[in-house]
Amino acid sequence: MLEIDQITIITGIIILALTLGTSLLNPYLFKVRIPKLPKRGKGYTRRKEMDVQSEDADKQTDVQVDLLNRKGKDQPVSIIITAHDEKAELERNLPLFLYQDYDADFQVIVVAESHESDTEYVLKKLKKQFGDRFYYTLIPDTSRYMSRKKLQITLGVKAAKYDWILLTTPTCHPDSSSWLKCASKYRTGQSNLVLGVTNYDSKASSYQRFEHIFTALSIVYQAKHGIPYRTNMPYICFRKNEFLKKEGFRNNLELIRGEFDFLVNKYAKEEGTEVTLDPRSWLTEEAPTDKTWCDLHLCYCATKKKLKHTIRPRLISAFYLLFFHASILADIFSMVWGGITSKWIIFGIGFIALMISLSVRWMAGRLAIRPYDNTIPTILLPFYELSLSWHTLYYKLRYLNTDKYDFTCHKL
């Protein structure tokens, strides 16, 4: 016989309150709407999708983008790519940046290391092929005890002919010849910085693609609501004059990496930051190696201490994950306790609450993640989300056990 005593009532109320709370405090609900592209049919490829001109996608972009489209004017832009031992990536991806159907003038600048003879050979070959549209320079080996990546960016900015700078890496590439035109819609007279969106290619694991997009969801939402503070995607646009006027990377030169985070953190304005929401303006990023993936997390552990306006978004993200963990653990505990003590009502409440929590995560997660990547298995989304905390803890512990000089230019 099923008995409803005081313990059953109290337990049921707690479980249902946690379930309701975790359903409402859902990070997937705080997302920015992505314009829809034509439906993917049989024989779909990413390149085919990006080449299709969709009137529906244009109608769903924001007002500023639509106004700029009607004007039909592209702005000159300098694309800067910094390279370090990435000959193969440059040879594979650089021509895709140079073959762009763009109404205004643009240039591609590559800043590489002077000791990389193979890389220099590739750059010389591309220079002969593309002429004035392509420019490259090399930083000397004597440039020691400073962030070589930040030095590369600074040299590239100074060499740029145009005020708008588009900064990315050799591991990224556009998927169509109309990419630059689509991205130009966000470089308006009112904006001073544009956050670009990148997606990992199919060689990345589903967890890597999930974490990349899950992190981006919060960053994009914060940027669109007036709190741009960082980016996890190596693709941004900023203005040369502002960069030089504010002395580039001054105040964070001691750290070797974190260049994209620092640029957004220093130069992004509440009312002047745009995000490339049109999927045709995104870049595809090659899957990171295990070492690169680890380095990304360890470097962020070092750089986040120097970033402004990060406390609030970090606390919000931590609270959402903590609440989700608490709800799932409470559901599982009530089921185990109910089964051991034969309190089947408590067992049933725990089971129903668990199914509700997971179902809400599945549905909301699918709606939020799918516009970026529809290949991530929906059923794994809540489990990937739960594992984020443990991955974060793992990298924090690894960072605490590393030599902090590995992340700093300590002889500056």
Tab-separated table of C-alpha atoms in Angstrom:
chain	number	residue	atom	x	y	z
A	1	MET	CA	0.000	0.000	0.000
A	2	LEU	CA	1.265	3.418	-0.932
A	3	GLU	CA	1.550	5.769	2.044
A	4	ILE	CA	1.810	9.538	1.822
A	5	ASP	CA	3.520	10.731	4.977
A	6	GLN	CA	5.158	14.041	5.868
A	7	ILE	CA	8.584	12.960	4.548
A	8	THR	CA	7.042	12.026	1.186
A	9	ILE	CA	5.333	15.408	0.886
A	10	ILE	CA	8.447	17.406	1.825
A	11	THR	CA	10.666	15.343	-0.491
A	12	GLY	CA	8.191	15.710	-3.340
A	13	ILE	CA	8.026	19.489	-2.919
A	14	ILE	CA	11.837	19.794	-2.887
A	15	ILE	CA	12.247	17.579	-5.954
A	16	LEU	CA	9.556	19.378	-7.940
A	17	ALA	CA	10.954	22.806	-6.940
A	18	LEU	CA	14.430	21.815	-8.154
A	19	THR	CA	12.964	20.456	-11.384
A	20	LEU	CA	11.020	23.656	-12.016
A	21	GLY	CA	14.083	25.748	-11.185
A	22	THR	CA	16.446	23.851	-13.463
A	23	SER	CA	13.905	24.036	-16.295
A	24	LEU	CA	13.620	27.817	-15.998
A	25	LEU	CA	17.305	28.462	-15.256
A	26	ASN	CA	18.271	26.896	-18.542
A	27	PRO	CA	21.243	28.392	-20.464
A	28	TYR	CA	19.732	27.227	-23.758
A	29	LEU	CA	16.800	29.591	-23.257
A	30	PHE	CA	19.131	32.597	-23.350
A	31	LYS	CA	20.138	32.438	-26.983
A	32	VAL	CA	20.243	34.766	-29.967
A	33	ARG	CA	18.095	33.914	-32.961
A	34	ILE	CA	20.079	32.684	-35.981
A	35	PRO	CA	18.681	33.374	-39.484
A	36	LYS	CA	17.483	30.219	-41.205
A	37	LEU	CA	19.096	29.042	-44.410
A	38	PRO	CA	17.321	26.881	-47.011
A	39	LYS	CA	16.363	23.425	-45.846
A	40	ARG	CA	19.155	20.890	-46.186
A	41	GLY	CA	18.159	18.282	-48.695
A	42	LYS	CA	19.754	15.172	-50.077
A	43	GLY	CA	23.334	15.686	-51.179
A	44	TYR	CA	23.821	18.568	-48.767
A	45	THR	CA	27.297	19.931	-48.238
A	46	ARG	CA	28.362	22.905	-46.170
A	47	ARG	CA	29.723	24.637	-49.290
A	48	LYS	CA	26.469	24.186	-51.197
A	49	GLU	CA	24.563	25.702	-48.295
A	50	MET	CA	26.817	28.726	-48.095
A	51	ASP	CA	26.563	29.419	-51.823
A	52	VAL	CA	22.773	29.610	-51.805
A	53	GLN	CA	21.376	33.142	-51.564
A	54	SER	CA	18.417	32.955	-49.217
A	55	GLU	CA	15.875	35.749	-49.073
A	56	ASP	CA	14.459	34.262	-45.877
A	57	ALA	CA	17.840	34.533	-44.152
A	58	ASP	CA	18.181	38.188	-45.087
A	59	LYS	CA	14.694	38.996	-43.786
A	60	GLN	CA	15.497	37.554	-40.355
A	61	THR	CA	18.659	39.563	-39.747
A	62	ASP	CA	18.530	42.667	-37.609
A	63	VAL	CA	17.481	46.124	-38.823
A	64	GLN	CA	21.005	47.476	-39.277
A	65	VAL	CA	21.983	44.552	-41.491
A	66	ASP	CA	18.892	44.950	-43.677
A	67	LEU	CA	19.515	48.670	-44.128
A	68	LEU	CA	23.107	48.053	-45.103
A	69	ASN	CA	22.047	45.362	-47.576
A	70	ARG	CA	19.762	47.810	-49.354
A	71	LYS	CA	22.645	50.253	-49.712
A	72	GLY	CA	24.657	47.473	-51.365
A	73	LYS	CA	28.042	48.895	-50.385
A	74	ASP	CA	30.988	46.812	-49.217
A	75	GLN	CA	33.752	48.428	-47.205
A	76	PRO	CA	37.472	47.867	-47.853
A	77	VAL	CA	39.002	45.486	-45.325
A	78	SER	CA	42.406	44.086	-44.438
A	79	ILE	CA	42.415	40.401	-43.468
A	80	ILE	CA	45.255	39.542	-41.085
A	81	ILE	CA	46.341	35.937	-40.519
A	82	THR	CA	49.088	35.093	-38.036
A	83	ALA	CA	50.986	31.855	-38.588
A	84	HIS	CA	53.353	29.713	-36.558
A	85	ASP	CA	54.602	26.459	-38.105
A	86	GLU	CA	51.396	26.206	-40.160
A	87	LYS	CA	52.662	25.720	-43.708
A	88	ALA	CA	50.084	23.045	-44.561
A	89	GLU	CA	47.188	25.103	-43.193
A	90	LEU	CA	48.269	28.199	-45.141
A	91	GLU	CA	48.659	26.229	-48.351
A	92	ARG	CA	45.237	24.664	-47.863
A	93	ASN	CA	43.185	27.608	-46.577
A	94	LEU	CA	44.813	30.865	-47.678
A	95	PRO	CA	43.603	30.720	-51.312
A	96	LEU	CA	40.019	30.500	-50.015
A	97	PHE	CA	40.441	33.930	-48.404
A	98	LEU	CA	41.944	35.373	-51.580
A	99	TYR	CA	39.267	34.028	-53.938
A	100	GLN	CA	36.420	36.216	-52.688
A	101	ASP	CA	33.679	37.855	-54.727
A	102	TYR	CA	33.790	41.284	-53.118
A	103	ASP	CA	32.722	44.641	-54.552
A	104	ALA	CA	35.205	46.717	-52.540
A	105	ASP	CA	38.960	46.304	-52.314
A	106	PHE	CA	40.477	43.927	-49.774
A	107	GLN	CA	43.899	42.627	-48.923
A	108	VAL	CA	45.181	39.551	-47.115
A	109	ILE	CA	48.186	39.969	-44.823
A	110	VAL	CA	50.064	37.001	-43.381
A	111	VAL	CA	52.565	37.529	-40.563
A	112	ALA	CA	54.802	34.502	-40.031
A	113	GLU	CA	58.047	33.539	-38.314
A	114	SER	CA	61.281	34.312	-40.172
A	115	HIS	CA	62.861	30.912	-39.436
A	116	GLU	CA	60.107	28.968	-41.191
A	117	SER	CA	61.628	28.487	-44.648
A	118	ASP	CA	58.873	26.130	-45.850
A	119	THR	CA	56.210	28.657	-44.871
A	120	GLU	CA	58.083	31.467	-46.606
A	121	TYR	CA	58.263	29.395	-49.801
A	122	VAL	CA	54.460	28.972	-49.777
A	123	LEU	CA	53.964	32.692	-49.135
A	124	LYS	CA	56.303	33.670	-51.994
A	125	LYS	CA	54.398	31.379	-54.350
A	126	LEU	CA	51.062	32.933	-53.358
A	127	LYS	CA	52.521	36.421	-53.709
A	128	LYS	CA	53.398	35.707	-57.357
A	129	GLN	CA	49.912	34.346	-57.938
A	130	PHE	CA	47.830	37.089	-56.296
A	131	GLY	CA	50.071	40.153	-56.557
A	132	ASP	CA	49.119	43.299	-54.633
A	133	ARG	CA	46.084	41.695	-53.020
A	134	PHE	CA	48.385	39.547	-50.925
A	135	TYR	CA	51.119	40.782	-48.606
A	136	TYR	CA	53.275	38.943	-46.110
A	137	THR	CA	55.908	39.884	-43.578
A	138	LEU	CA	58.133	37.953	-41.181
A	139	ILE	CA	58.989	38.715	-37.574
A	140	PRO	CA	62.686	38.324	-36.723
A	141	ASP	CA	64.064	35.667	-34.417
A	142	THR	CA	65.556	38.443	-32.272
A	143	SER	CA	62.033	39.432	-31.132
A	144	ARG	CA	62.261	37.509	-27.877
A	145	TYR	CA	60.791	37.849	-24.397
A	146	MET	CA	57.484	39.136	-25.725
A	147	SER	CA	54.292	37.591	-27.041
A	148	ARG	CA	55.157	36.755	-30.620
A	149	LYS	CA	51.489	36.311	-31.479
A	150	LYS	CA	50.636	39.813	-30.245
A	151	LEU	CA	53.683	41.175	-32.046
A	152	GLN	CA	52.476	39.514	-35.261
A	153	ILE	CA	49.058	41.119	-34.905
A	154	THR	CA	50.546	44.549	-34.187
A	155	LEU	CA	52.824	44.365	-37.237
A	156	GLY	CA	49.923	43.205	-39.384
A	157	VAL	CA	47.721	46.083	-38.220
A	158	LYS	CA	50.451	48.639	-38.963
A	159	ALA	CA	50.915	47.175	-42.441
A	160	ALA	CA	47.159	47.207	-43.194
A	161	LYS	CA	45.894	49.677	-45.800
A	162	TYR	CA	42.339	49.863	-44.497
A	163	ASP	CA	40.706	50.862	-41.231
A	164	TRP	CA	38.654	47.690	-40.856
A	165	ILE	CA	40.802	44.746	-39.744
A	166	LEU	CA	39.554	41.142	-39.940
A	167	LEU	CA	41.725	38.929	-37.757
A	168	THR	CA	41.745	35.138	-37.940
A	169	THR	CA	44.107	32.133	-37.997
A	170	PRO	CA	45.394	29.706	-40.675
A	171	THR	CA	43.221	26.923	-39.239
A	172	CYS	CA	40.051	28.778	-40.290
A	173	HIS	CA	38.644	29.047	-43.788
A	174	PRO	CA	35.532	30.373	-45.558
A	175	ASP	CA	33.169	27.946	-47.253
A	176	SER	CA	32.229	30.070	-50.238
A	177	SER	CA	33.400	32.982	-52.362
A	178	SER	CA	30.579	35.150	-50.969
A	179	TRP	CA	31.747	34.828	-47.349
A	180	LEU	CA	33.468	38.232	-47.185
A	181	LYS	CA	30.455	39.991	-48.702
A	182	CYS	CA	28.105	38.397	-46.153
A	183	ALA	CA	30.452	39.304	-43.293
A	184	SER	CA	30.729	42.922	-44.479
A	185	LYS	CA	27.087	43.534	-43.573
A	186	TYR	CA	28.066	43.739	-39.917
A	187	ARG	CA	30.848	46.298	-40.343
A	188	THR	CA	28.639	49.352	-40.120
A	189	GLY	CA	29.366	52.986	-39.379
A	190	GLN	CA	27.993	52.498	-35.864
A	191	SER	CA	30.064	49.424	-35.005
A	192	ASN	CA	33.668	49.314	-33.870
A	193	LEU	CA	34.055	45.558	-33.312
A	194	VAL	CA	32.471	42.443	-34.786
A	195	LEU	CA	32.520	39.012	-33.163
A	196	GLY	CA	32.783	36.347	-35.830
A	197	VAL	CA	31.338	32.859	-35.448
A	198	THR	CA	33.346	29.718	-36.213
A	199	ASN	CA	32.337	26.069	-36.274
A	200	TYR	CA	34.644	23.099	-35.906
A	201	ASP	CA	34.808	20.812	-38.904
A	202	SER	CA	33.573	17.219	-38.879
A	203	LYS	CA	36.930	15.854	-37.678
A	204	ALA	CA	36.379	17.393	-34.234
A	205	SER	CA	34.701	15.147	-31.668
A	206	SER	CA	31.045	15.775	-30.903
A	207	TYR	CA	32.012	16.863	-27.381
A	208	GLN	CA	34.513	19.430	-28.723
A	209	ARG	CA	31.894	20.825	-31.076
A	210	PHE	CA	29.352	20.921	-28.250
A	211	GLU	CA	31.636	22.744	-25.812
A	212	HIS	CA	32.689	25.213	-28.515
A	213	ILE	CA	29.067	26.091	-29.335
A	214	PHE	CA	27.806	25.975	-25.748
A	215	THR	CA	30.469	28.509	-24.727
A	216	ALA	CA	29.681	30.630	-27.790
A	217	LEU	CA	25.962	30.745	-26.900
A	218	SER	CA	26.705	32.666	-23.707
A	219	ILE	CA	29.311	34.911	-25.350
A	220	VAL	CA	27.008	35.832	-28.242
A	221	TYR	CA	24.050	36.454	-25.916
A	222	GLN	CA	26.108	38.707	-23.644
A	223	ALA	CA	27.528	40.608	-26.635
A	224	LYS	CA	24.081	41.229	-28.138
A	225	HIS	CA	22.838	42.489	-24.775
A	226	GLY	CA	25.583	45.025	-24.204
A	227	ILE	CA	28.196	42.998	-22.287
A	228	PRO	CA	30.857	41.883	-24.803
A	229	TYR	CA	33.785	40.619	-22.753
A	230	ARG	CA	35.599	37.805	-24.633
A	231	THR	CA	35.385	35.288	-27.464
A	232	ASN	CA	36.277	31.621	-27.873
A	233	MET	CA	36.336	31.933	-31.673
A	234	PRO	CA	39.440	33.108	-33.598
A	235	TYR	CA	37.576	35.477	-35.886
A	236	ILE	CA	36.976	39.147	-35.072
A	237	CYS	CA	36.879	42.510	-36.854
A	238	PHE	CA	38.082	45.763	-35.312
A	239	ARG	CA	39.263	49.201	-36.394
A	240	LYS	CA	42.925	49.983	-37.069
A	241	ASN	CA	42.734	53.611	-35.903
A	242	GLU	CA	41.264	52.635	-32.549
A	243	PHE	CA	43.823	49.851	-32.072
A	244	LEU	CA	46.742	52.216	-32.678
A	245	LYS	CA	45.207	55.068	-30.690
A	246	LYS	CA	44.792	52.879	-27.607
A	247	GLU	CA	48.246	51.340	-28.063
A	248	GLY	CA	47.200	47.853	-29.093
A	249	PHE	CA	47.845	45.235	-26.418
A	250	ARG	CA	49.185	47.600	-23.778
A	251	ASN	CA	48.261	46.473	-20.232
A	252	ASN	CA	48.278	42.765	-21.135
A	253	LEU	CA	51.614	42.286	-22.847
A	254	GLU	CA	52.905	40.024	-20.077
A	255	LEU	CA	50.714	37.106	-21.220
A	256	ILE	CA	51.792	35.111	-24.262
A	257	ARG	CA	48.297	34.199	-25.535
A	258	GLY	CA	44.712	35.340	-25.112
A	259	GLU	CA	44.974	37.840	-27.964
A	260	PHE	CA	41.384	37.449	-29.170
A	261	ASP	CA	39.995	37.668	-25.631
A	262	PHE	CA	42.018	40.801	-24.892
A	263	LEU	CA	41.007	42.551	-28.121
A	264	VAL	CA	37.314	42.001	-27.395
A	265	ASN	CA	37.699	42.873	-23.721
A	266	LYS	CA	39.554	46.116	-24.425
A	267	TYR	CA	37.927	47.452	-27.584
A	268	ALA	CA	34.333	46.179	-27.632
A	269	LYS	CA	31.678	48.759	-26.781
A	270	GLU	CA	28.188	48.165	-25.446
A	271	GLU	CA	26.482	49.825	-28.406
A	272	GLY	CA	29.197	49.223	-30.986
A	273	THR	CA	29.574	45.421	-31.003
A	274	GLU	CA	28.017	43.250	-33.707
A	275	VAL	CA	27.924	39.465	-34.125
A	276	THR	CA	27.989	37.656	-37.477
A	277	LEU	CA	24.667	35.868	-37.061
A	278	ASP	CA	24.217	35.005	-40.742
A	279	PRO	CA	25.642	31.459	-41.166
A	280	ARG	CA	27.028	32.456	-44.575
A	281	SER	CA	29.391	34.848	-42.779
A	282	TRP	CA	30.847	32.146	-40.499
A	283	LEU	CA	34.207	30.433	-40.806
A	284	THR	CA	34.962	26.736	-40.474
A	285	GLU	CA	37.729	25.969	-37.998
A	286	GLU	CA	39.816	22.844	-38.339
A	287	ALA	CA	39.581	20.326	-35.508
A	288	PRO	CA	42.118	21.052	-32.755
A	289	THR	CA	44.726	18.477	-31.803
A	290	ASP	CA	44.652	17.127	-28.249
A	291	LYS	CA	47.550	19.420	-27.333
A	292	THR	CA	45.894	22.473	-28.889
A	293	TRP	CA	42.618	21.684	-27.110
A	294	CYS	CA	44.412	21.410	-23.761
A	295	ASP	CA	46.442	24.581	-24.380
A	296	LEU	CA	43.275	26.548	-25.158
A	297	HIS	CA	41.843	25.722	-21.736
A	298	LEU	CA	45.075	26.269	-19.827
A	299	CYS	CA	45.699	29.621	-21.526
A	300	TYR	CA	42.182	30.759	-20.668
A	301	CYS	CA	42.859	29.900	-17.014
A	302	ALA	CA	45.743	32.383	-17.201
A	303	THR	CA	44.054	35.117	-19.252
A	304	LYS	CA	40.657	35.271	-17.511
A	305	LYS	CA	42.282	36.874	-14.457
A	306	LYS	CA	43.148	39.887	-16.606
A	307	LEU	CA	39.774	40.293	-18.291
A	308	LYS	CA	37.231	42.902	-17.194
A	309	HIS	CA	33.471	42.337	-16.855
A	310	THR	CA	33.829	38.549	-16.502
A	311	ILE	CA	32.596	38.004	-12.944
A	312	ARG	CA	28.891	38.286	-13.735
A	313	PRO	CA	28.740	35.948	-16.780
A	314	ARG	CA	31.019	33.426	-15.100
A	315	LEU	CA	28.886	33.386	-11.942
A	316	ILE	CA	25.700	33.014	-13.981
A	317	SER	CA	27.132	30.080	-15.945
A	318	ALA	CA	28.418	28.428	-12.775
A	319	PHE	CA	25.028	28.888	-11.067
A	320	TYR	CA	23.144	27.304	-13.986
A	321	LEU	CA	25.452	24.279	-13.992
A	322	LEU	CA	25.328	23.964	-10.186
A	323	PHE	CA	21.531	24.070	-10.172
A	324	PHE	CA	21.373	21.449	-12.942
A	325	HIS	CA	23.740	19.164	-11.032
A	326	ALA	CA	21.758	19.614	-7.806
A	327	SER	CA	18.483	18.762	-9.523
A	328	ILE	CA	19.822	15.616	-11.231
A	329	LEU	CA	21.540	14.382	-8.052
A	330	ALA	CA	18.369	15.006	-6.016
A	331	ASP	CA	16.305	13.042	-8.546
A	332	ILE	CA	18.724	10.108	-8.513
A	333	PHE	CA	19.004	10.158	-4.710
A	334	SER	CA	15.214	10.114	-4.281
A	335	MET	CA	14.923	7.163	-6.668
A	336	VAL	CA	17.629	5.190	-4.839
A	337	TRP	CA	16.219	6.068	-1.422
A	338	GLY	CA	12.666	5.326	-2.513
A	339	GLY	CA	13.723	1.951	-3.917
A	340	ILE	CA	15.689	0.926	-0.802
A	341	THR	CA	12.956	1.986	1.649
A	342	SER	CA	10.072	0.862	-0.601
A	343	LYS	CA	8.688	4.411	-0.702
A	344	TRP	CA	7.458	4.055	-4.266
A	345	ILE	CA	5.796	7.445	-4.407
A	346	ILE	CA	9.161	9.126	-3.747
A	347	PHE	CA	10.739	6.807	-6.317
A	348	GLY	CA	8.081	7.783	-8.866
A	349	ILE	CA	8.445	11.506	-8.149
A	350	GLY	CA	12.215	11.252	-8.603
A	351	PHE	CA	11.875	9.320	-11.863
A	352	ILE	CA	9.293	11.713	-13.325
A	353	ALA	CA	11.336	14.740	-12.260
A	354	LEU	CA	14.466	13.265	-13.853
A	355	MET	CA	12.648	12.635	-17.134
A	356	ILE	CA	11.242	16.178	-17.114
A	357	SER	CA	14.677	17.722	-16.479
A	358	LEU	CA	16.328	15.691	-19.232
A	359	SER	CA	13.453	16.252	-21.687
A	360	VAL	CA	13.558	20.011	-21.218
A	361	ARG	CA	17.327	19.946	-21.758
A	362	TRP	CA	16.937	17.800	-24.871
A	363	MET	CA	14.308	20.061	-26.434
A	364	ALA	CA	15.844	23.413	-25.490
A	365	GLY	CA	19.361	22.213	-26.289
A	366	ARG	CA	18.335	20.961	-29.709
A	367	LEU	CA	16.717	24.293	-30.600
A	368	ALA	CA	19.755	26.254	-29.418
A	369	ILE	CA	22.552	24.040	-30.795
A	370	ARG	CA	21.054	22.951	-34.098
A	371	PRO	CA	21.395	26.330	-35.933
A	372	TYR	CA	25.154	26.070	-35.345
A	373	ASP	CA	25.665	22.329	-35.779
A	374	ASN	CA	22.948	19.750	-36.395
A	375	THR	CA	25.296	16.748	-36.200
A	376	ILE	CA	25.725	16.710	-32.410
A	377	PRO	CA	23.535	13.888	-30.989
A	378	THR	CA	20.643	15.488	-29.113
A	379	ILE	CA	20.443	12.659	-26.586
A	380	LEU	CA	23.991	13.439	-25.389
A	381	LEU	CA	23.442	17.182	-24.794
A	382	PRO	CA	22.517	17.043	-21.062
A	383	PHE	CA	25.350	14.613	-20.341
A	384	TYR	CA	27.860	16.790	-22.187
A	385	GLU	CA	26.561	19.754	-20.200
A	386	LEU	CA	26.986	17.917	-16.900
A	387	SER	CA	30.539	16.958	-17.840
A	388	LEU	CA	31.519	20.599	-18.469
A	389	SER	CA	32.052	21.226	-14.756
A	390	TRP	CA	34.352	18.236	-14.436
A	391	HIS	CA	36.338	19.207	-17.502
A	392	THR	CA	36.707	22.730	-16.127
A	393	LEU	CA	37.882	21.380	-12.774
A	394	TYR	CA	40.375	19.116	-14.525
A	395	TYR	CA	41.969	21.990	-16.450
A	396	LYS	CA	42.047	24.198	-13.358
A	397	LEU	CA	43.957	21.523	-11.467
A	398	ARG	CA	46.338	21.093	-14.380
A	399	TYR	CA	46.872	24.848	-14.530
A	400	LEU	CA	47.665	24.986	-10.809
A	401	ASN	CA	50.370	22.373	-11.351
A	402	THR	CA	52.016	24.131	-14.309
A	403	ASP	CA	54.865	26.598	-14.344
A	404	LYS	CA	53.166	30.009	-14.608
A	405	TYR	CA	56.127	31.295	-16.613
A	406	ASP	CA	54.851	29.072	-19.440
A	407	PHE	CA	52.072	31.622	-19.953
A	408	THR	CA	53.994	34.859	-19.420
A	409	CYS	CA	56.739	36.911	-21.020
A	410	HIS	CA	58.458	37.083	-17.656
A	411	LYS	CA	61.588	38.805	-18.937
A	412	LEU	CA	59.777	41.865	-20.255
